[in-house]
Structure formats: structure tokens, C-alpha cells
PDB file of C-alpha atoms in Angstrom:
ATOM      1  CA  UNK A   1     128.355  95.891  95.989  1.00 38.00           C
ATOM      2  CA  UNK A   2     128.987  96.799  92.368  1.00 37.00           C
ATOM      3  CA  UNK A   3     125.449  98.222  90.479  1.00 41.00           C
ATOM      4  CA  UNK A   4     125.245  97.935  86.266  1.00 44.00           C
ATOM      5  CA  UNK A   5     125.053 101.017  84.698  1.00 46.00           C
ATOM      6  CA  UNK A   6     121.423 102.669  84.049  1.00 45.00           C
ATOM      7  CA  UNK A   7     120.580 101.384  80.427  1.00 53.00           C
ATOM      8  CA  UNK A   8     120.079 104.424  77.900  1.00 41.00           C
ATOM      9  CA  UNK A   9     117.021 103.021  76.568  1.00 40.00           C
ATOM     10  CA  UNK A  10     115.232 103.529  79.107  1.00 52.00           C
ATOM     11  CA  UNK A  11     114.747 107.280  77.974  1.00 46.00           C
ATOM     12  CA  UNK A  12     111.257 107.872  76.462  1.00 46.00           C
ATOM     13  CA  UNK A  13     112.467 110.371  73.790  1.00 40.00           C
ATOM     14  CA  UNK A  14     109.089 111.320  72.669  1.00 40.00           C
ATOM     15  CA  UNK A  15     108.540 113.028  75.808  1.00 47.00           C
ATOM     16  CA  UNK A  16     111.617 113.951  77.399  1.00 50.00           C
ATOM     17  CA  UNK A  17     112.328 117.730  77.144  1.00 53.00           C
ATOM     18  CA  UNK A  18     116.156 119.179  75.651  1.00 52.00           C
ATOM     19  CA  UNK A  19     118.742 119.149  79.092  1.00 51.00           C
ATOM     20  CA  UNK A  20     119.710 121.669  80.630  1.00 52.00           C
ATOM     21  CA  UNK A  21     122.434 122.617  83.759  1.00 61.00           C
ATOM     22  CA  UNK A  22     120.268 122.853  87.082  1.00 80.00           C
ATOM     23  CA  UNK A  23     116.849 121.219  85.969  1.00 94.00           C
ATOM     24  CA  UNK A  24     114.921 120.006  88.483  1.00 97.00           C
ATOM     25  CA  UNK A  25     113.740 116.078  88.157  1.00 98.00           C
ATOM     26  CA  UNK A  26     110.728 114.557  90.455  1.00 98.00           C
ATOM     27  CA  UNK A  27     112.072 110.724  91.224  1.00 98.00           C
ATOM     28  CA  UNK A  28     108.746 108.159  91.583  1.00 98.00           C
ATOM     29  CA  UNK A  29     108.969 104.830  92.914  1.00 97.00           C
ATOM     30  CA  UNK A  30     106.275 102.987  90.765  1.00 95.00           C
ATOM     31  CA  UNK A  31     105.030 100.007  93.100  1.00 91.00           C
ATOM     32  CA  UNK A  32     102.550 101.422  96.118  1.00 91.00           C
ATOM     33  CA  UNK A  33     103.510 105.078  95.126  1.00 95.00           C
ATOM     34  CA  UNK A  34     101.976 105.568  92.008  1.00 96.00           C
ATOM     35  CA  UNK A  35     100.182 102.408  91.750  1.00 93.00           C
ATOM     36  CA  UNK A  36      98.558 100.612  94.495  1.00 90.00           C
ATOM     37  CA  UNK A  37      99.880  97.367  94.182  1.00 80.00           C
ATOM     38  CA  UNK A  38     103.070  95.327  92.323  1.00 79.00           C
ATOM     39  CA  UNK A  39     102.572  96.482  88.945  1.00 80.00           C
ATOM     40  CA  UNK A  40     104.849  93.303  87.802  1.00 75.00           C
ATOM     41  CA  UNK A  41     102.270  90.898  89.323  1.00 72.00           C
ATOM     42  CA  UNK A  42      99.336  92.628  87.809  1.00 75.00           C
ATOM     43  CA  UNK A  43      99.612  90.827  84.654  1.00 79.00           C
ATOM     44  CA  UNK A  44      99.156  87.218  86.647  1.00 76.00           C
ATOM     45  CA  UNK A  45      96.060  87.231  84.896  1.00 80.00           C
ATOM     46  CA  UNK A  46      97.032  88.613  81.420  1.00 82.00           C
ATOM     47  CA  UNK A  47     100.429  85.911  81.663  1.00 80.00           C
ATOM     48  CA  UNK A  48      98.133  82.918  82.350  1.00 79.00           C
ATOM     49  CA  UNK A  49      95.423  83.638  79.768  1.00 82.00           C
ATOM     50  CA  UNK A  50      98.667  83.576  77.666  1.00 80.00           C
ATOM     51  CA  UNK A  51      99.679  80.039  78.347  1.00 82.00           C
ATOM     52  CA  UNK A  52     102.676  81.620  80.408  1.00 79.00           C
ATOM     53  CA  UNK A  53     101.387  80.763  83.969  1.00 75.00           C
ATOM     54  CA  UNK A  54      99.937  78.098  85.221  1.00 72.00           C
ATOM     55  CA  UNK A  55      97.768  77.526  87.425  1.00 72.00           C
ATOM     56  CA  UNK A  56     100.152  77.005  90.375  1.00 71.00           C
ATOM     57  CA  UNK A  57     102.188  79.648  89.650  1.00 67.00           C
ATOM     58  CA  UNK A  58      99.717  81.527  88.968  1.00 63.00           C
ATOM     59  CA  UNK A  59      98.242  81.153  92.821  1.00 63.00           C
ATOM     60  CA  UNK A  60     102.253  80.962  93.975  1.00 63.00           C
ATOM     61  CA  UNK A  61     101.967  84.621  92.304  1.00 59.00           C
ATOM     62  CA  UNK A  62      99.038  85.474  94.073  1.00 57.00           C
ATOM     63  CA  UNK A  63     100.390  84.872  97.511  1.00 53.00           C
ATOM     64  CA  UNK A  64     103.305  86.273  96.966  1.00 58.00           C
ATOM     65  CA  UNK A  65     101.264  89.384  96.234  1.00 55.00           C
ATOM     66  CA  UNK A  66      99.392  89.250  99.496  1.00 51.00           C
ATOM     67  CA  UNK A  67     102.740  88.893 101.161  1.00 52.00           C
ATOM     68  CA  UNK A  68     104.023  91.931  98.924  1.00 51.00           C
ATOM     69  CA  UNK A  69     101.177  94.156 100.050  1.00 50.00           C
ATOM     70  CA  UNK A  70     100.494  93.436 103.806  1.00 48.00           C
ATOM     71  CA  UNK A  71     104.293  93.483 104.728  1.00 52.00           C
ATOM     72  CA  UNK A  72     107.130  96.357 104.615  1.00 53.00           C
ATOM     73  CA  UNK A  73     109.287  95.412 101.730  1.00 55.00           C
ATOM     74  CA  UNK A  74     112.509  94.112 103.978  1.00 59.00           C
ATOM     75  CA  UNK A  75     115.764  93.373 101.814  1.00 63.00           C
ATOM     76  CA  UNK A  76     114.884  89.768 102.612  1.00 69.00           C
ATOM     77  CA  UNK A  77     111.169  89.829 101.274  1.00 67.00           C
ATOM     78  CA  UNK A  78     112.432  91.833  98.348  1.00 67.00           C
ATOM     79  CA  UNK A  79     115.001  89.589  97.544  1.00 71.00           C
ATOM     80  CA  UNK A  80     112.380  86.679  97.538  1.00 71.00           C
ATOM     81  CA  UNK A  81     110.302  88.680  95.377  1.00 69.00           C
ATOM     82  CA  UNK A  82     112.953  88.953  92.441  1.00 72.00           C
ATOM     83  CA  UNK A  83     114.099  85.326  93.099  1.00 77.00           C
ATOM     84  CA  UNK A  84     110.420  84.518  92.405  1.00 74.00           C
ATOM     85  CA  UNK A  85     110.070  86.989  89.266  1.00 74.00           C
ATOM     86  CA  UNK A  86     113.034  85.402  87.585  1.00 79.00           C
ATOM     87  CA  UNK A  87     112.247  82.195  88.084  1.00 80.00           C
ATOM     88  CA  UNK A  88     108.553  82.488  86.459  1.00 78.00           C
ATOM     89  CA  UNK A  89     109.920  84.822  83.938  1.00 84.00           C
ATOM     90  CA  UNK A  90     112.423  81.748  82.749  1.00 85.00           C
ATOM     91  CA  UNK A  91     112.187  81.036  79.582  1.00 89.00           C
ATOM     92  CA  UNK A  92     109.368  83.405  78.176  1.00 89.00           C
ATOM     93  CA  UNK A  93     109.750  85.169  75.004  1.00 91.00           C
ATOM     94  CA  UNK A  94     110.675  88.905  75.529  1.00 91.00           C
ATOM     95  CA  UNK A  95     108.829  89.744  72.454  1.00 92.00           C
ATOM     96  CA  UNK A  96     105.730  88.337  73.388  1.00 91.00           C
ATOM     97  CA  UNK A  97     105.768  90.204  77.099  1.00 89.00           C
ATOM     98  CA  UNK A  98     106.100  93.696  75.773  1.00 90.00           C
ATOM     99  CA  UNK A  99     103.547  92.986  73.249  1.00 91.00           C
ATOM    100  CA  UNK A 100     100.891  91.698  76.318  1.00 89.00           C
ATOM    101  CA  UNK A 101     101.967  94.525  77.959  1.00 88.00           C
ATOM    102  CA  UNK A 102     100.861  96.877  75.657  1.00 88.00           C
ATOM    103  CA  UNK A 103      97.785  95.323  74.725  1.00 88.00           C
ATOM    104  CA  UNK A 104      96.500  94.701  78.614  1.00 85.00           C
ATOM    105  CA  UNK A 105      98.333  97.734  80.195  1.00 84.00           C
ATOM    106  CA  UNK A 106      94.904 100.290  80.340  1.00 82.00           C
ATOM    107  CA  UNK A 107      92.767  97.737  81.648  1.00 85.00           C
ATOM    108  CA  UNK A 108      95.462  95.626  84.342  1.00 82.00           C
ATOM    109  CA  UNK A 109      97.785  99.049  85.473  1.00 82.00           C
ATOM    110  CA  UNK A 110      96.333 102.053  84.935  1.00 79.00           C
ATOM    111  CA  UNK A 111      93.217 102.018  87.033  1.00 86.00           C
ATOM    112  CA  UNK A 112      95.277 100.744  89.818  1.00 89.00           C
ATOM    113  CA  UNK A 113      96.861 104.791  89.534  1.00 93.00           C
ATOM    114  CA  UNK A 114      96.353 106.746  92.580  1.00 95.00           C
ATOM    115  CA  UNK A 115      94.368 110.323  91.467  1.00 94.00           C
ATOM    116  CA  UNK A 116      97.190 111.814  94.189  1.00 96.00           C
ATOM    117  CA  UNK A 117      99.894 110.847  92.527  1.00 96.00           C
ATOM    118  CA  UNK A 118      98.429 111.455  88.739  1.00 95.00           C
ATOM    119  CA  UNK A 119      97.934 115.199  90.376  1.00 96.00           C
ATOM    120  CA  UNK A 120     101.119 115.038  91.506  1.00 97.00           C
ATOM    121  CA  UNK A 121     102.571 114.423  88.473  1.00 97.00           C
ATOM    122  CA  UNK A 122     100.703 116.906  86.593  1.00 96.00           C
ATOM    123  CA  UNK A 123     101.806 119.901  89.372  1.00 97.00           C
ATOM    124  CA  UNK A 124     105.421 118.728  88.573  1.00 98.00           C
ATOM    125  CA  UNK A 125     105.355 118.812  84.726  1.00 97.00           C
ATOM    126  CA  UNK A 126     103.271 122.469  85.074  1.00 97.00           C
ATOM    127  CA  UNK A 127     106.639 123.415  86.988  1.00 97.00           C
ATOM    128  CA  UNK A 128     108.368 122.429  84.153  1.00 96.00           C
ATOM    129  CA  UNK A 129     109.811 119.436  86.568  1.00 97.00           C
ATOM    130  CA  UNK A 130     110.647 116.631  84.312  1.00 98.00           C
ATOM    131  CA  UNK A 131     109.356 113.484  85.810  1.00 98.00           C
ATOM    132  CA  UNK A 132     111.089 109.920  86.348  1.00 98.00           C
ATOM    133  CA  UNK A 133     110.073 106.360  87.111  1.00 98.00           C
ATOM    134  CA  UNK A 134     112.285 104.344  89.157  1.00 97.00           C
ATOM    135  CA  UNK A 135     111.295 101.248  89.520  1.00 94.00           C
ATOM    136  CA  UNK A 136     112.375  97.671  91.141  1.00 89.00           C
ATOM    137  CA  UNK A 137     109.938  96.247  88.973  1.00 87.00           C
ATOM    138  CA  UNK A 138     110.941  95.080  85.106  1.00 88.00           C
ATOM    139  CA  UNK A 139     111.821  97.756  82.351  1.00 91.00           C
ATOM    140  CA  UNK A 140     109.352  96.128  80.085  1.00 90.00           C
ATOM    141  CA  UNK A 141     106.668  96.764  82.312  1.00 89.00           C
ATOM    142  CA  UNK A 142     108.072 100.125  83.673  1.00 93.00           C
ATOM    143  CA  UNK A 143     108.603 101.793  80.770  1.00 94.00           C
ATOM    144  CA  UNK A 144     105.036 101.531  79.236  1.00 93.00           C
ATOM    145  CA  UNK A 145     103.548 102.867  82.167  1.00 93.00           C
ATOM    146  CA  UNK A 146     105.944 106.000  82.837  1.00 95.00           C
ATOM    147  CA  UNK A 147     105.058 106.964  78.975  1.00 94.00           C
ATOM    148  CA  UNK A 148     101.791 106.543  79.842  1.00 92.00           C
ATOM    149  CA  UNK A 149     101.910 108.741  82.900  1.00 93.00           C
ATOM    150  CA  UNK A 150     103.843 111.129  80.719  1.00 94.00           C
ATOM    151  CA  UNK A 151     107.149 110.807  82.418  1.00 97.00           C
ATOM    152  CA  UNK A 152     109.886 111.947  80.716  1.00 96.00           C
ATOM    153  CA  UNK A 153     112.566 108.616  81.656  1.00 97.00           C
ATOM    154  CA  UNK A 154     112.074 105.337  83.280  1.00 96.00           C
ATOM    155  CA  UNK A 155     114.017 103.177  85.265  1.00 95.00           C
ATOM    156  CA  UNK A 156     113.571  99.357  85.845  1.00 94.00           C
ATOM    157  CA  UNK A 157     115.130  96.231  86.862  1.00 91.00           C
ATOM    158  CA  UNK A 158     116.192  94.266  83.611  1.00 91.00           C
ATOM    159  CA  UNK A 159     116.482  90.672  83.291  1.00 90.00           C
ATOM    160  CA  UNK A 160     119.386  88.306  81.064  1.00 91.00           C
ATOM    161  CA  UNK A 161     118.287  88.362  77.579  1.00 92.00           C
ATOM    162  CA  UNK A 162     119.526  85.227  75.741  1.00 94.00           C
ATOM    163  CA  UNK A 163     118.405  84.893  72.129  1.00 94.00           C
ATOM    164  CA  UNK A 164     115.113  86.788  72.609  1.00 93.00           C
ATOM    165  CA  UNK A 165     114.433  85.063  75.734  1.00 93.00           C
ATOM    166  CA  UNK A 166     114.697  85.699  79.543  1.00 90.00           C
ATOM    167  CA  UNK A 167     117.980  83.782  81.154  1.00 90.00           C
ATOM    168  CA  UNK A 168     116.382  83.413  85.158  1.00 86.00           C
ATOM    169  CA  UNK A 169     118.218  85.786  86.055  1.00 86.00           C
ATOM    170  CA  UNK A 170     118.391  89.648  87.207  1.00 87.00           C
ATOM    171  CA  UNK A 171     120.618  91.443  85.433  1.00 89.00           C
ATOM    172  CA  UNK A 172     120.557  95.283  86.984  1.00 91.00           C
ATOM    173  CA  UNK A 173     118.392  95.293  90.134  1.00 90.00           C
ATOM    174  CA  UNK A 174     116.719  98.829  90.451  1.00 92.00           C
ATOM    175  CA  UNK A 175     116.486  98.386  93.927  1.00 90.00           C
ATOM    176  CA  UNK A 176     118.108  99.940  96.823  1.00 91.00           C
ATOM    177  CA  UNK A 177     121.591 101.319  96.547  1.00 94.00           C
ATOM    178  CA  UNK A 178     120.918 100.973  92.938  1.00 94.00           C
ATOM    179  CA  UNK A 179     118.077 103.526  92.835  1.00 96.00           C
ATOM    180  CA  UNK A 180     120.289 105.854  94.021  1.00 97.00           C
ATOM    181  CA  UNK A 181     123.404 105.417  91.573  1.00 96.00           C
ATOM    182  CA  UNK A 182     120.349 105.149  88.673  1.00 96.00           C
ATOM    183  CA  UNK A 183     119.347 108.866  89.875  1.00 96.00           C
ATOM    184  CA  UNK A 184     122.654 110.543  89.972  1.00 97.00           C
ATOM    185  CA  UNK A 185     123.745 108.988  86.578  1.00 96.00           C
ATOM    186  CA  UNK A 186     120.504 110.730  85.255  1.00 96.00           C
ATOM    187  CA  UNK A 187     121.099 113.350  87.155  1.00 96.00           C
ATOM    188  CA  UNK A 188     124.483 113.820  85.061  1.00 95.00           C
ATOM    189  CA  UNK A 189     123.331 112.743  81.782  1.00 95.00           C
ATOM    190  CA  UNK A 190     120.636 114.997  81.967  1.00 95.00           C
ATOM    191  CA  UNK A 191     121.731 118.203  84.362  1.00 95.00           C
ATOM    192  CA  UNK A 192     119.285 117.586  87.122  1.00 97.00           C
ATOM    193  CA  UNK A 193     120.509 119.539  90.162  1.00 97.00           C
ATOM    194  CA  UNK A 194     119.737 117.215  92.559  1.00 97.00           C
ATOM    195  CA  UNK A 195     119.775 119.383  95.511  1.00 97.00           C
ATOM    196  CA  UNK A 196     116.625 120.937  94.038  1.00 97.00           C
ATOM    197  CA  UNK A 197     114.741 117.954  92.917  1.00 98.00           C
ATOM    198  CA  UNK A 198     112.249 115.606  94.123  1.00 98.00           C
ATOM    199  CA  UNK A 199     112.067 112.224  95.305  1.00 98.00           C
ATOM    200  CA  UNK A 200     109.144 109.727  96.210  1.00 98.00           C
ATOM    201  CA  UNK A 201     108.144 106.417  97.362  1.00 97.00           C
ATOM    202  CA  UNK A 202     106.759 104.502  99.636  1.00 95.00           C
ATOM    203  CA  UNK A 203     109.719 102.200 101.568  1.00 92.00           C
ATOM    204  CA  UNK A 204     112.703 102.413 103.494  1.00 93.00           C
ATOM    205  CA  UNK A 205     114.136 100.571 101.251  1.00 91.00           C
ATOM    206  CA  UNK A 206     114.484 103.570  98.934  1.00 95.00           C
ATOM    207  CA  UNK A 207     116.339 105.632 101.678  1.00 97.00           C
ATOM    208  CA  UNK A 208     118.932 105.730  99.319  1.00 97.00           C
ATOM    209  CA  UNK A 209     117.022 107.372  96.559  1.00 97.00           C
ATOM    210  CA  UNK A 210     115.165 109.785  98.718  1.00 98.00           C
ATOM    211  CA  UNK A 211     118.302 111.097 100.515  1.00 97.00           C
ATOM    212  CA  UNK A 212     119.841 111.886  97.186  1.00 97.00           C
ATOM    213  CA  UNK A 213     117.570 114.684  96.879  1.00 98.00           C
ATOM    214  CA  UNK A 214     116.801 118.201  98.362  1.00 97.00           C
ATOM    215  CA  UNK A 215     113.490 117.358  98.623  1.00 98.00           C
ATOM    216  CA  UNK A 216     112.160 113.895  99.687  1.00 98.00           C
ATOM    217  CA  UNK A 217     108.816 113.105 100.132  1.00 98.00           C
ATOM    218  CA  UNK A 218     107.155 109.736 101.882  1.00 98.00           C
ATOM    219  CA  UNK A 219     103.935 108.151 100.555  1.00 97.00           C
ATOM    220  CA  UNK A 220     101.875 105.935 102.566  1.00 95.00           C
ATOM    221  CA  UNK A 221     105.605 105.270 104.333  1.00 95.00           C
ATOM    222  CA  UNK A 222     106.412 101.468 105.932  1.00 92.00           C
ATOM    223  CA  UNK A 223     106.788 102.262 109.645  1.00 93.00           C
ATOM    224  CA  UNK A 224     111.130 102.154 109.067  1.00 94.00           C
ATOM    225  CA  UNK A 225     110.535 104.664 106.532  1.00 96.00           C
ATOM    226  CA  UNK A 226     107.702 107.339 108.361  1.00 97.00           C
ATOM    227  CA  UNK A 227     109.880 107.190 111.800  1.00 97.00           C
ATOM    228  CA  UNK A 228     112.767 108.189 108.814  1.00 97.00           C
ATOM    229  CA  UNK A 229     110.226 111.018 108.067  1.00 98.00           C
ATOM    230  CA  UNK A 230     109.480 111.951 111.463  1.00 98.00           C
ATOM    231  CA  UNK A 231     113.155 112.017 112.737  1.00 97.00           C
ATOM    232  CA  UNK A 232     114.293 114.125 109.359  1.00 97.00           C
ATOM    233  CA  UNK A 233     110.941 116.127 109.087  1.00 97.00           C
ATOM    234  CA  UNK A 234     110.217 115.005 105.916  1.00 98.00           C
ATOM    235  CA  UNK A 235     106.552 115.709 104.311  1.00 98.00           C
ATOM    236  CA  UNK A 236     104.213 112.505 104.225  1.00 98.00           C
ATOM    237  CA  UNK A 237     101.300 111.949 101.787  1.00 97.00           C
ATOM    238  CA  UNK A 238      98.620 109.518 102.117  1.00 96.00           C
ATOM    239  CA  UNK A 239      96.988 108.205  98.607  1.00 96.00           C
ATOM    240  CA  UNK A 240      94.276 106.237  98.717  1.00 91.00           C
ATOM    241  CA  UNK A 241      92.354 107.157  95.620  1.00 86.00           C
ATOM    242  CA  UNK A 242      93.317 104.244  92.999  1.00 83.00           C
ATOM    243  CA  UNK A 243      91.547 105.830  89.374  1.00 73.00           C
ATOM    244  CA  UNK A 244      91.534 104.695  85.724  1.00 67.00           C
ATOM    245  CA  UNK A 245      94.467 106.697  84.578  1.00 64.00           C
ATOM    246  CA  UNK A 246      92.902 110.332  83.594  1.00 54.00           C
ATOM    247  CA  UNK A 247      89.894 109.881  85.120  1.00 50.00           C
ATOM    248  CA  UNK A 248      88.952 111.161  88.403  1.00 45.00           C
ATOM    249  CA  UNK A 249      86.089 110.021  90.488  1.00 39.00           C
ATOM    250  CA  UNK A 250      82.626 111.410  89.925  1.00 41.00           C
ATOM    251  CA  UNK A 251      80.166 111.890  92.628  1.00 38.00           C
ATOM    252  CA  UNK A 252      77.468 109.209  92.880  1.00 37.00           C
ATOM    253  CA  UNK A 253      73.892 109.898  91.857  1.00 37.00           C
ATOM    254  CA  UNK A 254      73.449 109.499  95.961  1.00 38.00           C
ATOM    255  CA  UNK A 255      76.111 112.577  96.262  1.00 36.00           C
ATOM    256  CA  UNK A 256      74.230 114.720  93.423  1.00 34.00           C
ATOM    257  CA  UNK A 257      70.594 114.594  95.358  1.00 36.00           C
ATOM    258  CA  UNK A 258      72.442 115.240  98.390  1.00 33.00           C
ATOM    259  CA  UNK A 259      74.227 118.139  97.484  1.00 33.00           C
ATOM    260  CA  UNK A 260      71.559 119.445  95.584  1.00 38.00           C
ATOM    261  CA  UNK A 261      68.762 119.291  98.618  1.00 40.00           C
ATOM    262  CA  UNK A 262      71.764 120.854 100.793  1.00 34.00           C
ATOM    263  CA  UNK A 263      72.114 123.450  97.946  1.00 34.00           C
ATOM    264  CA  UNK A 264      68.578 123.842  98.462  1.00 41.00           C
ATOM    265  CA  UNK A 265      67.837 123.983 101.743  1.00 37.00           C
ATOM    266  CA  UNK A 266      70.965 126.632 102.421  1.00 33.00           C
ATOM    267  CA  UNK A 267      69.119 128.820  99.902  1.00 35.00           C
ATOM    268  CA  UNK A 268      65.918 128.694 101.848  1.00 36.00           C
ATOM    269  CA  UNK A 269      67.563 129.733 105.305  1.00 35.00           C
ATOM    270  CA  UNK A 270      69.212 132.611 103.603  1.00 35.00           C
ATOM    271  CA  UNK A 271      66.275 133.473 101.978  1.00 44.00           C
ATOM    272  CA  UNK A 272      64.632 133.124 105.335  1.00 42.00           C
ATOM    273  CA  UNK A 273      66.951 134.982 107.298  1.00 38.00           C
ATOM    274  CA  UNK A 274      67.164 138.116 104.722  1.00 45.00           C
ATOM    275  CA  UNK A 275      63.103 138.239 104.944  1.00 46.00           C
ATOM    276  CA  UNK A 276      63.233 138.476 109.033  1.00 43.00           C
ATOM    277  CA  UNK A 277      65.896 140.983 108.854  1.00 45.00           C
ATOM    278  CA  UNK A 278      64.066 143.126 106.511  1.00 50.00           C
ATOM    279  CA  UNK A 279      60.707 142.716 108.537  1.00 50.00           C
ATOM    280  CA  UNK A 280      62.628 143.586 111.659  1.00 48.00           C
ATOM    281  CA  UNK A 281      64.440 147.125 110.088  1.00 48.00           C
ATOM    282  CA  UNK A 282      60.575 148.399 108.984  1.00 51.00           C
TER     283      UNK A 282
END
């Protein structure tokens, strides 16, 4: 199967570090790896409010979202999702979509980002690694999310555009083997050493991407990917705490009271133990 090359416009020059030989990259799938659900379908409500979706289309999208969340993303299901989104977007104005995404990103997607993913991305960047988002979602959605996450680069699926509108066809589908093709192209362009690089995904459909790097990691894996991880002795990570980007979950008042009570009781016990020990020595 022949895939279109990754689009150079997916680079985020404002955060990208200078390229160099042997650099290390961390490639992240997006949906259900970094964010807790489909990033594209998360925008169903703002698209509806802007008049782009009918009530029937909203129900269809919610149903598609439910299937996506409850089942492994095998080839057939992802193909149906791709066709559904292509039909749904047919005729939409590209600049309007970009504007809606930019305006609603903080409310729609960033609350869905796993805290564990935030920490992992921060750790890679602290170690001097480039962070790259590689997603089957549309580039108009992937790119601003990647910027918000602090990623150096991103690549996503691209719709065919005619006269500034989506033509209802997918030009480049960043899925399966195409993800592996995309990261090889980025490795060549930016000088990444894939044997020392990392990749993270939740789905067995991303095995080609995971197999391209020397340090594959699986996140909340579906059953086929879990089997592959066990067979290959790949680390299995569990992400479970979606929180607003840049914010960690704070302890509740009840938790603080419980902690204070526990600390107080500990101090009393230690004090009593010390007094008892002093009496025994006299």
C-alpha cells in the first residue's frame, strides 16, 4: 500500500529544537493514549453549536464514540470511523474548523488529557527528547493539541481540500503502517535515532509504529496489544487520571482532614512511645 508522505507543515517551529544526528524522540499516539477519548469526536458539541452538525449527525457521532470507547480499534472499526468522519466533514469550511478548534480546545480536549501522560511528556522533554504526536485524527485537531502539550512536531490524517472546503475524502490516513512511514520520514528529516527513541500507544493497530523504535511502551492496551507486549516484554503503562492540562488533581477537603487527623494521631503515638521509653530508663 502506498501512502502520501507526511506533510512538512506538521512541524511546530516555535517549540522545535535544532535538529541533530542521533537525537531521541518520543512518539505518542493521541486518542486513548494521551487523551481519554476520540479527539475528533470530542468536538461534536461545538460543531453542533456552530451549525455544522444536525441533531441526527450528533447522535450518530455519539454512537460512533461509544463504539470507539468500548471496543478495540481493529482495522474494520477504524475504517468505518474514518468513513463516518469523512462524510460528516464533507463541505465544511477549513478555516471555520480551525477557528472552532482554537476557541474550544481548552474546554473540550485539555480536560481529557491523562495526568500520567502529562508527566511522561514533561519527563521526556526534561531529558532533552523531542515529543511528537502521531495520530489518525485530523491534522486540524492534532496540531493545536500537540502545541498545547508542548510537542515539537505532530502529524495526523489529512482531508482533501477543494476551494477551502473538505471534499469528503481522506488524502492521507495516518493509521497503521502509515504511522511507521511517517516516523521514519521524521527521523530522516530531523536526525532521530529510532533505535534509541520511544513510542507509546494503546492499540494493536499501532504495532508498526511501536516496532520502529527501540523503546516501545503500551498504554491501557487492548487485548491484542497486551498479548504482543507480554510476548515481547514491553512495559505496560496504565493511565487513569484525566485532568485539565497543566493541573494535577488536588486533594479534597475530606482528604486533607483525614491526613491531618492521621498525622496528629501519629504524633500522639510517637510522643506516648517516647514517654514510655523514658520512664523505663529511669
